[in-house]
PDB file of C-alpha atoms and ligand atoms in Angstrom:
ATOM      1  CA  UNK A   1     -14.038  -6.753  -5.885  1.00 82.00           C
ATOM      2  CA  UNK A   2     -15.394  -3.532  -4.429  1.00 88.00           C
ATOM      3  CA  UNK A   3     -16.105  -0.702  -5.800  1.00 93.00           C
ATOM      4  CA  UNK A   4     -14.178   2.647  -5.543  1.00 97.00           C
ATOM      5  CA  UNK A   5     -14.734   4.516  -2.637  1.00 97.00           C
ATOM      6  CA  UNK A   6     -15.194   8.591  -3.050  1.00 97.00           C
ATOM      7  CA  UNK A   7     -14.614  11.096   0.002  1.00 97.00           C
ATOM      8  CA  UNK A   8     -13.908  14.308   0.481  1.00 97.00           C
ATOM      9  CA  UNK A   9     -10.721  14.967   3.382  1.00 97.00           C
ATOM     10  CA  UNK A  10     -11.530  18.758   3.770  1.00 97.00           C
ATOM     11  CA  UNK A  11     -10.307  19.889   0.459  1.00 96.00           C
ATOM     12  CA  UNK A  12      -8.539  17.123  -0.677  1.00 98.00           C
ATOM     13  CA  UNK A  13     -10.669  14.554  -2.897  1.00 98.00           C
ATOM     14  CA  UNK A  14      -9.850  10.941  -2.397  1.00 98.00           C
ATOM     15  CA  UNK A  15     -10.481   8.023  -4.415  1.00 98.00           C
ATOM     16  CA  UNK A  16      -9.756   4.846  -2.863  1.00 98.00           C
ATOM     17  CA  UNK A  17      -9.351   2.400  -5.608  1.00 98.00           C
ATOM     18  CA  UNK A  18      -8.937  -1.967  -5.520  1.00 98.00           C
ATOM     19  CA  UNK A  19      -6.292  -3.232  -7.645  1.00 98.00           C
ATOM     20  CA  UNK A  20      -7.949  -6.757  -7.146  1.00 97.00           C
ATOM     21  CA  UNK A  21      -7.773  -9.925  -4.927  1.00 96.00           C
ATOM     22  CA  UNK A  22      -4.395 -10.809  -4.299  1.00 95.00           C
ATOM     23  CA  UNK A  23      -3.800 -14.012  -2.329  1.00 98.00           C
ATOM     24  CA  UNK A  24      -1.134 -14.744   0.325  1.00 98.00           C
ATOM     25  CA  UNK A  25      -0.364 -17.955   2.940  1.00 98.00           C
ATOM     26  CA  UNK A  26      -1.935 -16.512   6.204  1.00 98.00           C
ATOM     27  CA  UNK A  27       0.325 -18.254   8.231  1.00 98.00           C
ATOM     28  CA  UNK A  28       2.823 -15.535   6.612  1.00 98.00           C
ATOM     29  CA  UNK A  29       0.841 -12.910   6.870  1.00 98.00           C
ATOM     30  CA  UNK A  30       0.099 -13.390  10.518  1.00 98.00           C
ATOM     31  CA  UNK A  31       3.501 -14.326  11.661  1.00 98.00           C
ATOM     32  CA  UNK A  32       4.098 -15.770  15.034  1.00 98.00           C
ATOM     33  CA  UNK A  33      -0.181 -15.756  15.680  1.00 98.00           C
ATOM     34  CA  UNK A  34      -1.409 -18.948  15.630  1.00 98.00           C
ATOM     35  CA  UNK A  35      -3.968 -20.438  13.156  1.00 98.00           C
ATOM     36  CA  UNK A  36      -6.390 -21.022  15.292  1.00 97.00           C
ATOM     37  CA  UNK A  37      -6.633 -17.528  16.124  1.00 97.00           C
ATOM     38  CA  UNK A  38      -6.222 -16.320  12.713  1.00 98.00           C
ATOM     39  CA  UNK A  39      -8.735 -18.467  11.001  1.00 97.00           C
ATOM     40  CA  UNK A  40     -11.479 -16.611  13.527  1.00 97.00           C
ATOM     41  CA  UNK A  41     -10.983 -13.579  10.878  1.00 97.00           C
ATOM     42  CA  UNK A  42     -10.941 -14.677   7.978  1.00 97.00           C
ATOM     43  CA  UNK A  43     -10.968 -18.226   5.920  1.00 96.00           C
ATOM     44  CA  UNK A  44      -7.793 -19.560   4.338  1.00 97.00           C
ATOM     45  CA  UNK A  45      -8.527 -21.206   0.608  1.00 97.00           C
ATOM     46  CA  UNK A  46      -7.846 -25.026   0.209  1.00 97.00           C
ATOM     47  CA  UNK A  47      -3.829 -23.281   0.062  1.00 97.00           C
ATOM     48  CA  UNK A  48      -4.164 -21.860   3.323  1.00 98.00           C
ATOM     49  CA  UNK A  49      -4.226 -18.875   1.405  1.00 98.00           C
ATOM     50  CA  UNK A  50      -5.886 -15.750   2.511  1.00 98.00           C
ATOM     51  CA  UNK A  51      -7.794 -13.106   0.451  1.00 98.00           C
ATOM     52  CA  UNK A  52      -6.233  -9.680   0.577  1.00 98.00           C
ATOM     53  CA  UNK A  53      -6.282  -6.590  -2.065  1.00 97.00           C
ATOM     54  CA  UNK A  54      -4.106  -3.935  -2.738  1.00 98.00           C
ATOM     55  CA  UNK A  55      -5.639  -0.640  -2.664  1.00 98.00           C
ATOM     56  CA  UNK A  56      -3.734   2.379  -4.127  1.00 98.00           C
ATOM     57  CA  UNK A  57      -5.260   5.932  -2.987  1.00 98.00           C
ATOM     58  CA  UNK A  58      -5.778   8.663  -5.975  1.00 98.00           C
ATOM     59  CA  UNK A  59      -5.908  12.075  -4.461  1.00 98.00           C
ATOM     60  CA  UNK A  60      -7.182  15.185  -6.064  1.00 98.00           C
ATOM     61  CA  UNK A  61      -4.937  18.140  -4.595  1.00 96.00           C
ATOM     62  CA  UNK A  62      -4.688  21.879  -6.223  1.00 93.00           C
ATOM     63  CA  UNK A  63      -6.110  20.703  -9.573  1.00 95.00           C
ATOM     64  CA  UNK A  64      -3.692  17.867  -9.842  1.00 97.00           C
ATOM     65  CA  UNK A  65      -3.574  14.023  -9.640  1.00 98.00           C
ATOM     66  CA  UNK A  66      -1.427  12.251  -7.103  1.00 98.00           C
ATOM     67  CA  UNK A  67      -1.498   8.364  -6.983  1.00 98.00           C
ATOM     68  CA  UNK A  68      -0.392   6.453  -3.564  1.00 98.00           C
ATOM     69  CA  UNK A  69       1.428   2.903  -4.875  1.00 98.00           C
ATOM     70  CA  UNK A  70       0.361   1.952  -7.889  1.00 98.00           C
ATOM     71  CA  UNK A  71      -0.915  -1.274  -7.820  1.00 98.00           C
ATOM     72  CA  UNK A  72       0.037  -5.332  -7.983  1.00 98.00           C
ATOM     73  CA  UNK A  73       2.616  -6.427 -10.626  1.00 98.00           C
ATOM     74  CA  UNK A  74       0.757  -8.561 -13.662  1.00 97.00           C
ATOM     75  CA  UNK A  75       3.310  -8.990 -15.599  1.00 97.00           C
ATOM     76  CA  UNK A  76       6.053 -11.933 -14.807  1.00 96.00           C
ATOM     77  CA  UNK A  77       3.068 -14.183 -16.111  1.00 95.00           C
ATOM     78  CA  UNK A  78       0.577 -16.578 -15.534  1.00 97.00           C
ATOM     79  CA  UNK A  79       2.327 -19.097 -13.289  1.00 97.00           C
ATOM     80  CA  UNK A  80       3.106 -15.609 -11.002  1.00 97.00           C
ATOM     81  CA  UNK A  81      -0.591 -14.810 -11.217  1.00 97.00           C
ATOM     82  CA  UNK A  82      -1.946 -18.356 -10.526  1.00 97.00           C
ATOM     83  CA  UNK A  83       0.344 -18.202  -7.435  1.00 97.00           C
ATOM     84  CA  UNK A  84      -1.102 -15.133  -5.891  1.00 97.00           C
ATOM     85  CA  UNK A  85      -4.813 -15.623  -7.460  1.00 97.00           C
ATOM     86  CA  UNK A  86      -4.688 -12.676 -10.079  1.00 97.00           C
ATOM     87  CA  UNK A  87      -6.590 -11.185 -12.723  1.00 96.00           C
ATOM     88  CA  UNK A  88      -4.680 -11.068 -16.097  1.00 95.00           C
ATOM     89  CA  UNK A  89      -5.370  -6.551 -16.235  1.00 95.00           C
ATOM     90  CA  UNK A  90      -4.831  -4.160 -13.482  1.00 96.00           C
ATOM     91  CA  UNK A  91      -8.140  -3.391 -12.654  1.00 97.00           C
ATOM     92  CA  UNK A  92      -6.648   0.164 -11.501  1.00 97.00           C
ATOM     93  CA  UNK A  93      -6.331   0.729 -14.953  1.00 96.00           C
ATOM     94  CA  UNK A  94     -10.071   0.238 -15.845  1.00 96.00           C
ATOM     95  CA  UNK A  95     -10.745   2.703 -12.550  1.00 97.00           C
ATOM     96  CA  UNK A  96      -9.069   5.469 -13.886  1.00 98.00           C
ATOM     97  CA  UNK A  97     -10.421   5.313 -17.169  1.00 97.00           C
ATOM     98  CA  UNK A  98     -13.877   5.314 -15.467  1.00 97.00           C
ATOM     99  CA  UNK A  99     -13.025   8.100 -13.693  1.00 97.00           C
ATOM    100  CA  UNK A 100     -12.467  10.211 -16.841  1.00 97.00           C
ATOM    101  CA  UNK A 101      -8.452  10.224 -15.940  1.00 98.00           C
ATOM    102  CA  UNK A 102      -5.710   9.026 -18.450  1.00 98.00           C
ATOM    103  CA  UNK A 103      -2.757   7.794 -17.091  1.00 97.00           C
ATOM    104  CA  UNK A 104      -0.132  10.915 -18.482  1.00 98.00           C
ATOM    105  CA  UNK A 105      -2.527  13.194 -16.561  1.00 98.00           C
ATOM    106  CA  UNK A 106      -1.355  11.818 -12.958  1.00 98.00           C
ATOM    107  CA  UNK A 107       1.553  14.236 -12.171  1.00 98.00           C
ATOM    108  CA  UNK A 108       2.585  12.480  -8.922  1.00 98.00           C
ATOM    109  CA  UNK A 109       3.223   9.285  -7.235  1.00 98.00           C
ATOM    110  CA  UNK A 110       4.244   8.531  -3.985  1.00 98.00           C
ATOM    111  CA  UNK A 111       5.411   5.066  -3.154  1.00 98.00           C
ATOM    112  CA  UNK A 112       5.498   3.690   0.826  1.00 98.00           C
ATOM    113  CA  UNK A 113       7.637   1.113  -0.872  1.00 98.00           C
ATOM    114  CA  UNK A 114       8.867  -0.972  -3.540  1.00 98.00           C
ATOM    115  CA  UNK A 115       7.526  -4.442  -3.890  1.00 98.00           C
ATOM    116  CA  UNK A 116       5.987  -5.924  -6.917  1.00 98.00           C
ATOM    117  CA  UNK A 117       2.002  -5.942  -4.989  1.00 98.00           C
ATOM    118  CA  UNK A 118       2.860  -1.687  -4.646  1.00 98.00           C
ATOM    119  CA  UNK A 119       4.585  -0.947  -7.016  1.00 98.00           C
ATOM    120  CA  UNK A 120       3.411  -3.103  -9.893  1.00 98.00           C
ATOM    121  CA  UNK A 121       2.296  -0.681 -11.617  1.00 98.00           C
ATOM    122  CA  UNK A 122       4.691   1.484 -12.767  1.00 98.00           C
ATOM    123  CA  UNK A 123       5.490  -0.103 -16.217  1.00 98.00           C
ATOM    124  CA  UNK A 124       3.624  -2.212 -18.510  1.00 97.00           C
ATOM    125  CA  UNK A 125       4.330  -3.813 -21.866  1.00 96.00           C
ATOM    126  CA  UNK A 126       3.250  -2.307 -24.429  1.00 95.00           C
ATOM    127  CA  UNK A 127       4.143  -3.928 -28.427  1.00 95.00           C
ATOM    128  CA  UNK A 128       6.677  -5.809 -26.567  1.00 93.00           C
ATOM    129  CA  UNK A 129       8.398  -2.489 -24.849  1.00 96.00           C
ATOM    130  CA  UNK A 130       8.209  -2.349 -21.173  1.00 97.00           C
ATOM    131  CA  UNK A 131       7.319   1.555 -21.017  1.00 98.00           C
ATOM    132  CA  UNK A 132       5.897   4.011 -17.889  1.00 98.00           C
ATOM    133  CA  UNK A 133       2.972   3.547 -17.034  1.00 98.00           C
ATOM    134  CA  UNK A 134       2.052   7.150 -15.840  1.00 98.00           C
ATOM    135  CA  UNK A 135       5.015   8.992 -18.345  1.00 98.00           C
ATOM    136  CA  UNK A 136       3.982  12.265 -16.919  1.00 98.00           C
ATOM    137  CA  UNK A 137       4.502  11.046 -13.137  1.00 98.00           C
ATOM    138  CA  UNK A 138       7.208  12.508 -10.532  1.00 98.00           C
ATOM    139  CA  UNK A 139       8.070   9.273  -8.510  1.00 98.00           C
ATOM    140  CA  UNK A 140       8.266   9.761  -4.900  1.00 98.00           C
ATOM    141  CA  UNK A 141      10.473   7.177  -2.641  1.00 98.00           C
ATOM    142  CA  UNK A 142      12.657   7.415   0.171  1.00 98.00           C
ATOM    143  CA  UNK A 143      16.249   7.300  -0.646  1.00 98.00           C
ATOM    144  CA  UNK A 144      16.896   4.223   1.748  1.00 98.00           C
ATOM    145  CA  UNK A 145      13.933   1.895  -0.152  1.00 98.00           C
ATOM    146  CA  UNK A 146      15.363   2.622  -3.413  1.00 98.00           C
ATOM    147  CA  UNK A 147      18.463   1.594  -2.068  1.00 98.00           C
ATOM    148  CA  UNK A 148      16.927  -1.910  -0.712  1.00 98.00           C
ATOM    149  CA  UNK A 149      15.164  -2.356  -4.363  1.00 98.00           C
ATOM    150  CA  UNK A 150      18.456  -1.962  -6.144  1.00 98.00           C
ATOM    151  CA  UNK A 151      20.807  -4.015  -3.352  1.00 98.00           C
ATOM    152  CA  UNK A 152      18.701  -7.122  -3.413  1.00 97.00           C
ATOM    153  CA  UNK A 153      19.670 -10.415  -0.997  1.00 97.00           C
ATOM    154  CA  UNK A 154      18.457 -13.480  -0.626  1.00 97.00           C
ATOM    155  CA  UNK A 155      15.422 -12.759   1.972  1.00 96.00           C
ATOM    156  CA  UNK A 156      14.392  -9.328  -0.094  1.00 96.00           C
ATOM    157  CA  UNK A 157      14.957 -10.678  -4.115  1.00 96.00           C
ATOM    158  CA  UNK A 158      11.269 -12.045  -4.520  1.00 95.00           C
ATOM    159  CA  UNK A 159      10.075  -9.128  -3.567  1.00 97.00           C
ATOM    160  CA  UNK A 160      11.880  -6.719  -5.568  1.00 98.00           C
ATOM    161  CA  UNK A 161      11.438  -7.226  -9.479  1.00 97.00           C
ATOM    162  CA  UNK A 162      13.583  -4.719 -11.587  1.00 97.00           C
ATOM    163  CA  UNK A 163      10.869  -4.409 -14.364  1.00 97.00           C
ATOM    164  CA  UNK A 164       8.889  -2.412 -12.086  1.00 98.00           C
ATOM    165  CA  UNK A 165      12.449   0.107 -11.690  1.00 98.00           C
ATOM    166  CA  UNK A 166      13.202   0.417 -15.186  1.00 97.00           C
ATOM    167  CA  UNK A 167      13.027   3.658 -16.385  1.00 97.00           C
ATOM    168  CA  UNK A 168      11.268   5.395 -13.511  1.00 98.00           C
ATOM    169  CA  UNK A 169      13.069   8.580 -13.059  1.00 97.00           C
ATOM    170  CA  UNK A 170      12.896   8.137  -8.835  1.00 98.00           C
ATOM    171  CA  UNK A 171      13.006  11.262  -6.915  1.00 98.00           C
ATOM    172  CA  UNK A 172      14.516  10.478  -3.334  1.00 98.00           C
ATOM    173  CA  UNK A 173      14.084  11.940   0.098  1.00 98.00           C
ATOM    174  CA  UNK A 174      15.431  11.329   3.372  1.00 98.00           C
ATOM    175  CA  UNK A 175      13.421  11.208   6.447  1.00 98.00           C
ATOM    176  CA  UNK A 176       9.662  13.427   6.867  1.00 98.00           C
ATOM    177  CA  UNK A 177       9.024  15.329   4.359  1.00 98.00           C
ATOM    178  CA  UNK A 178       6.001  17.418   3.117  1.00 98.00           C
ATOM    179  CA  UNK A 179       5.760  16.550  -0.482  1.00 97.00           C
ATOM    180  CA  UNK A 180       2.588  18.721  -1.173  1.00 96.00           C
ATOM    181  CA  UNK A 181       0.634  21.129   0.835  1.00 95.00           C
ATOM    182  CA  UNK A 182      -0.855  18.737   3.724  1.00 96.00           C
ATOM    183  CA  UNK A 183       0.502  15.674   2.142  1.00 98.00           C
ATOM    184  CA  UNK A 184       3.501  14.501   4.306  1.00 98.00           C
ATOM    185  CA  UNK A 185       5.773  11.107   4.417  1.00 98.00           C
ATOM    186  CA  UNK A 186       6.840   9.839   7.474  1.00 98.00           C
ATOM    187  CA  UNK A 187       9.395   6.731   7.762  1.00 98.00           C
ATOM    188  CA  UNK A 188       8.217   3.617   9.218  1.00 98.00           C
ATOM    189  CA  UNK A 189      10.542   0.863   8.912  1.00 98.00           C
ATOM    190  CA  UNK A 190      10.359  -2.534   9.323  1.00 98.00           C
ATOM    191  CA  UNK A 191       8.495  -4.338   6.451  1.00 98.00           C
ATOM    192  CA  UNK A 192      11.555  -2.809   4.929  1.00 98.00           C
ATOM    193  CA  UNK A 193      14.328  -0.285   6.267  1.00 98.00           C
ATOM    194  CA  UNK A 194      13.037   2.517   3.740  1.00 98.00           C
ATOM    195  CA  UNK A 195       9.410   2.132   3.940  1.00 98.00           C
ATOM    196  CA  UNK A 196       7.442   4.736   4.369  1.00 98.00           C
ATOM    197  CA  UNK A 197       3.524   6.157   5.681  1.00 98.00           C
ATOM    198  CA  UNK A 198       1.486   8.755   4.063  1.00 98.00           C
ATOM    199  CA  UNK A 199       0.163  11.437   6.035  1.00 98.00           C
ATOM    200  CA  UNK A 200      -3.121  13.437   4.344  1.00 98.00           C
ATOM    201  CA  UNK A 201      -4.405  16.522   5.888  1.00 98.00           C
ATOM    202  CA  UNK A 202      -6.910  19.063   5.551  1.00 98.00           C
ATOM    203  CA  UNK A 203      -9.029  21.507   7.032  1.00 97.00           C
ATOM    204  CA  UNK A 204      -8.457  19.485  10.433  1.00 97.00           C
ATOM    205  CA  UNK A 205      -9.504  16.312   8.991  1.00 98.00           C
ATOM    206  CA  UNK A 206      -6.796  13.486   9.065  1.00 98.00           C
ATOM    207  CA  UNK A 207      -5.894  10.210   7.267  1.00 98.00           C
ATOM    208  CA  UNK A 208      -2.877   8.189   6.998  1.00 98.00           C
ATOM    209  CA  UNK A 209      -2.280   5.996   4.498  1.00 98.00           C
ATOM    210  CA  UNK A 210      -0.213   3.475   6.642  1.00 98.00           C
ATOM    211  CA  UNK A 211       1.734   0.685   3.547  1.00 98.00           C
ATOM    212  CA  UNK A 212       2.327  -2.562   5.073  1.00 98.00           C
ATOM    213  CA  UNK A 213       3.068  -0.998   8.416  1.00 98.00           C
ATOM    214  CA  UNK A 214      -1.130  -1.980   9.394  1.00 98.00           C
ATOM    215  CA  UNK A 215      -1.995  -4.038   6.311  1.00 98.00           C
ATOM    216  CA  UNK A 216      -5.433  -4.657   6.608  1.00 98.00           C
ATOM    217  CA  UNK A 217      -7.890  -3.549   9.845  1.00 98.00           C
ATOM    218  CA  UNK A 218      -7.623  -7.496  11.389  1.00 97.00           C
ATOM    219  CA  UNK A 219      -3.964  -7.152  11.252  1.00 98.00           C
ATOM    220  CA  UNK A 220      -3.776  -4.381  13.723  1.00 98.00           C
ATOM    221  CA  UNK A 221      -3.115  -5.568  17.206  1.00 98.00           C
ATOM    222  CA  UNK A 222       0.717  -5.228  17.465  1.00 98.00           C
ATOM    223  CA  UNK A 223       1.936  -8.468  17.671  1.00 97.00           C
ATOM    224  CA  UNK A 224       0.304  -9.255  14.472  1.00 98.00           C
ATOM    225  CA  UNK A 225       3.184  -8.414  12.359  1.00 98.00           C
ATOM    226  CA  UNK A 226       3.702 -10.414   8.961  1.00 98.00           C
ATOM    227  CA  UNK A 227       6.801 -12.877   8.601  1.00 98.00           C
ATOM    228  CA  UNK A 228       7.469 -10.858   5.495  1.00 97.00           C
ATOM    229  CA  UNK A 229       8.980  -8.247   7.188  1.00 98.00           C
ATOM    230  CA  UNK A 230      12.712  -7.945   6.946  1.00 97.00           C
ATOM    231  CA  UNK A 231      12.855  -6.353  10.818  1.00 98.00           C
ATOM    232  CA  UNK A 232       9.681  -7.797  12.952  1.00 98.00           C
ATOM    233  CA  UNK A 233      11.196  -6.021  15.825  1.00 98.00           C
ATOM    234  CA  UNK A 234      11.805  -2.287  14.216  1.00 98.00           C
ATOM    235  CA  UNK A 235       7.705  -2.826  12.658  1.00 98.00           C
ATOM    236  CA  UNK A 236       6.713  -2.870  16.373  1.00 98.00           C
ATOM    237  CA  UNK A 237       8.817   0.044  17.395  1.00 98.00           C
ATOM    238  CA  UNK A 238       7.282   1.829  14.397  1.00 98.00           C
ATOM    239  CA  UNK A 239       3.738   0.545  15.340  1.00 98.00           C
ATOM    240  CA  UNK A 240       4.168   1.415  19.081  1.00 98.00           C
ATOM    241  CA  UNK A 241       5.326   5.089  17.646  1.00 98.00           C
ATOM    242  CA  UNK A 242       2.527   5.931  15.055  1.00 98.00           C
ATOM    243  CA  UNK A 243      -0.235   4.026  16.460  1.00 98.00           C
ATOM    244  CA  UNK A 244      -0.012   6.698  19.399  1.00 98.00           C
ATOM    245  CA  UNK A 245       0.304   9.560  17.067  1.00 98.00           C
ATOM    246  CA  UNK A 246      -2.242   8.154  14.759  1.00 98.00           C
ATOM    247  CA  UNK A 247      -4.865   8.081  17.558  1.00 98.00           C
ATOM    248  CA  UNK A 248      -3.746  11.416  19.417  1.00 98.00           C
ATOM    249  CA  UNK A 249      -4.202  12.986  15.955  1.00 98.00           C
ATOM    250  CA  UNK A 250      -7.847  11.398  15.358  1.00 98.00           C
ATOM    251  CA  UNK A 251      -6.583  10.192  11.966  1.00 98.00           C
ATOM    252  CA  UNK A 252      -8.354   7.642   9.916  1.00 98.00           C
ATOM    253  CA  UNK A 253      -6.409   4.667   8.991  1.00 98.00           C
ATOM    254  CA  UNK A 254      -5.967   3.604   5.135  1.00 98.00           C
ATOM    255  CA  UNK A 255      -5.462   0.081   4.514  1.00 98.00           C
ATOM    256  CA  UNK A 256      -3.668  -0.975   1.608  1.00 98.00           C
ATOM    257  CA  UNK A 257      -4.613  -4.591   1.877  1.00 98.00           C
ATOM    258  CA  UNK A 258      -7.931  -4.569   3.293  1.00 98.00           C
ATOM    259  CA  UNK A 259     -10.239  -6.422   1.065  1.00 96.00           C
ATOM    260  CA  UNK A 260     -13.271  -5.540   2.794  1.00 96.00           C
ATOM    261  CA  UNK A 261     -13.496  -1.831   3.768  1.00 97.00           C
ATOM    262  CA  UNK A 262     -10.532   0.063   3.530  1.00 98.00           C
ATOM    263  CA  UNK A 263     -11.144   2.518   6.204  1.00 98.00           C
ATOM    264  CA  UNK A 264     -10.820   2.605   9.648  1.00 98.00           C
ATOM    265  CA  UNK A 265      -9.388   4.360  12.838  1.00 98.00           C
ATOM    266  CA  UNK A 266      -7.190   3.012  15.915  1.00 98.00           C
ATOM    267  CA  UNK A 267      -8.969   2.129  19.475  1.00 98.00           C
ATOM    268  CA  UNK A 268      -6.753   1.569  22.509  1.00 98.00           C
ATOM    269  CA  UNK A 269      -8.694  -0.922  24.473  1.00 97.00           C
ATOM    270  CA  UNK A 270      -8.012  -3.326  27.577  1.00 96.00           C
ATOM    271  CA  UNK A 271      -6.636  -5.702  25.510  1.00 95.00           C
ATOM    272  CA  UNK A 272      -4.353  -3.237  23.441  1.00 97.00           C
ATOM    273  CA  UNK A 273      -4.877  -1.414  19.933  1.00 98.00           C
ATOM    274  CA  UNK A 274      -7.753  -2.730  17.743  1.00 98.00           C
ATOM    275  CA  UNK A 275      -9.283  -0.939  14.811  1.00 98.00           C
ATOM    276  CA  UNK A 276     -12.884  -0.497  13.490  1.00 98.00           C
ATOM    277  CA  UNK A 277     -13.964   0.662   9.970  1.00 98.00           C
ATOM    278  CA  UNK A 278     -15.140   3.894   9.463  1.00 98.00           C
ATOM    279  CA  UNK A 279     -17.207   5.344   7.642  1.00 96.00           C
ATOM    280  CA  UNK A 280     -17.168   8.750   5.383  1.00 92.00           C
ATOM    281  CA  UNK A 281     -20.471  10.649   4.759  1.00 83.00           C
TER     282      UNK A 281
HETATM  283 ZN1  LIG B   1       2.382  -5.542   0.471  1.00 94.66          ZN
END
């Protein structure tokens, strides 16, 4: 697992933390590209599995801690974490304590969207109680995701576990919204209907934390959309819409399931969009 990663964005201090390996079919998370193709990037397990991570960003605004997702859900089991090759802990949880921060002391979280591998997180059991994780926390979502998380169907119900609801006292918005001074949501649907990208910006320097809309740098050409999303066809629109605004702006790109490095910005070549890693000072 890597280690976090520190930068500064202008004033804004980011921590780009690893919530651990997390481990998906890659035919599913490449949808319609063929394995022959996909296997170039990276090497499926003896499951055709594929390593991935989940990488939530802590961000150190105006003397206050803000959390981006919060990490992988742990707790249905160990049958759930055999299937998706995870550690028993959070390792998130071990980061922050590193860093000196207890979990009460985060006063903000912003979630692109609901699923149990973002928004794990947000309770735990403790003596047999399933409590908050971060009890101090506002909890950011847009109104339509919490919506989808509460109005489950057959195609969305695995992804959506109610544990991970309980309790959170959600605070909705609608649309693009500035939710802190240079910190900005923007809707990107697809994956799901409510999902939505995080835009971070200071001093002229950009980054956008972009959910499951760009999962990991290899999965950013744009017909390499995953066959998890609910709405392949509104993901591309969204892809064709920020990728141009994303590379216009000069933002950085933040992965959230990059396992290697987590950092990278967009490159319009001959053969379409591509992305390379980048690298802060
Ligand atoms: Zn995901």
């Amino acid at each position: 697992m890597r280690p976090i990663i520190y930068f500064k964005l202008g004033k804004l201090e980011l921590y780009f933390l690893c919530d651990g390996d997390f481990w998906l079919d890659g035919g599913s998370v490449f949808g319609v590209v063929p394995k022959p193709v996909w296997a170039k990037l990276t090497v499926p397990d003896e499951q055709n599995r594929i390593r991935l991570s989940q990488n939530p960003l802590l961000v150190r605004s105006g003397g206050k801690w803000l959390l981006i997702e919060t990490g992988i859900d742990r707790k249905p089991g160990e049958r759930f974490r055999k299937l998706y090759g995870l550690s028993e802990q959070n390792p998130v949880l071990g980061q922050l304590s590193l860093l000196g921060i207890r979990p009460w002391e985060i006063s903000l979280i912003i979630h692109t969207h609901l699923h149990f591998d973002h928004a794990g997180l947000n309770t735990r059991w403790a003596d047999g109680k399933l409590v908050r994780t971060f009890p101090q926390a506002r909890h950011v979502v847009q109104q339509q995701e919490l919506w989808e998380a509460t109005h489950l169907h057959e195609r969305s119900r695995a992804s959506y576990l109610e544990q991970n609801l309980e309790g959170i006292p959600f605070e909705t918005v609608e649309g693009e919204a500035e939710i802190l001074p240079g910190i900005r949501v923007l809707p990107v649907p697809g994956h799901t209907l409510g999902m939505q990208a995080v835009e971070l910006e200071s001093q002229g320097h950009k980054l956008a934390y972009a959910a499951d809309l760009v999962p990991t740098l290899m999965q950013t050409p744009l017909p390499y959309i995953m066959a998890f999303d609910l709405y392949p066809m509104t993901t591309l629109e969204s892809r064709k819409k920020m990728y141009s605004r994303w590379l216009e702006g000069g933002y950085w790109l933040g992965f959230t399931h990059e396992s290697g490095h987590p950092l990278g910005k967009l490159i319009l070549g001959e053969k379409g969009y591509r992305a390379e890693p980048v690298y802060p000072d």
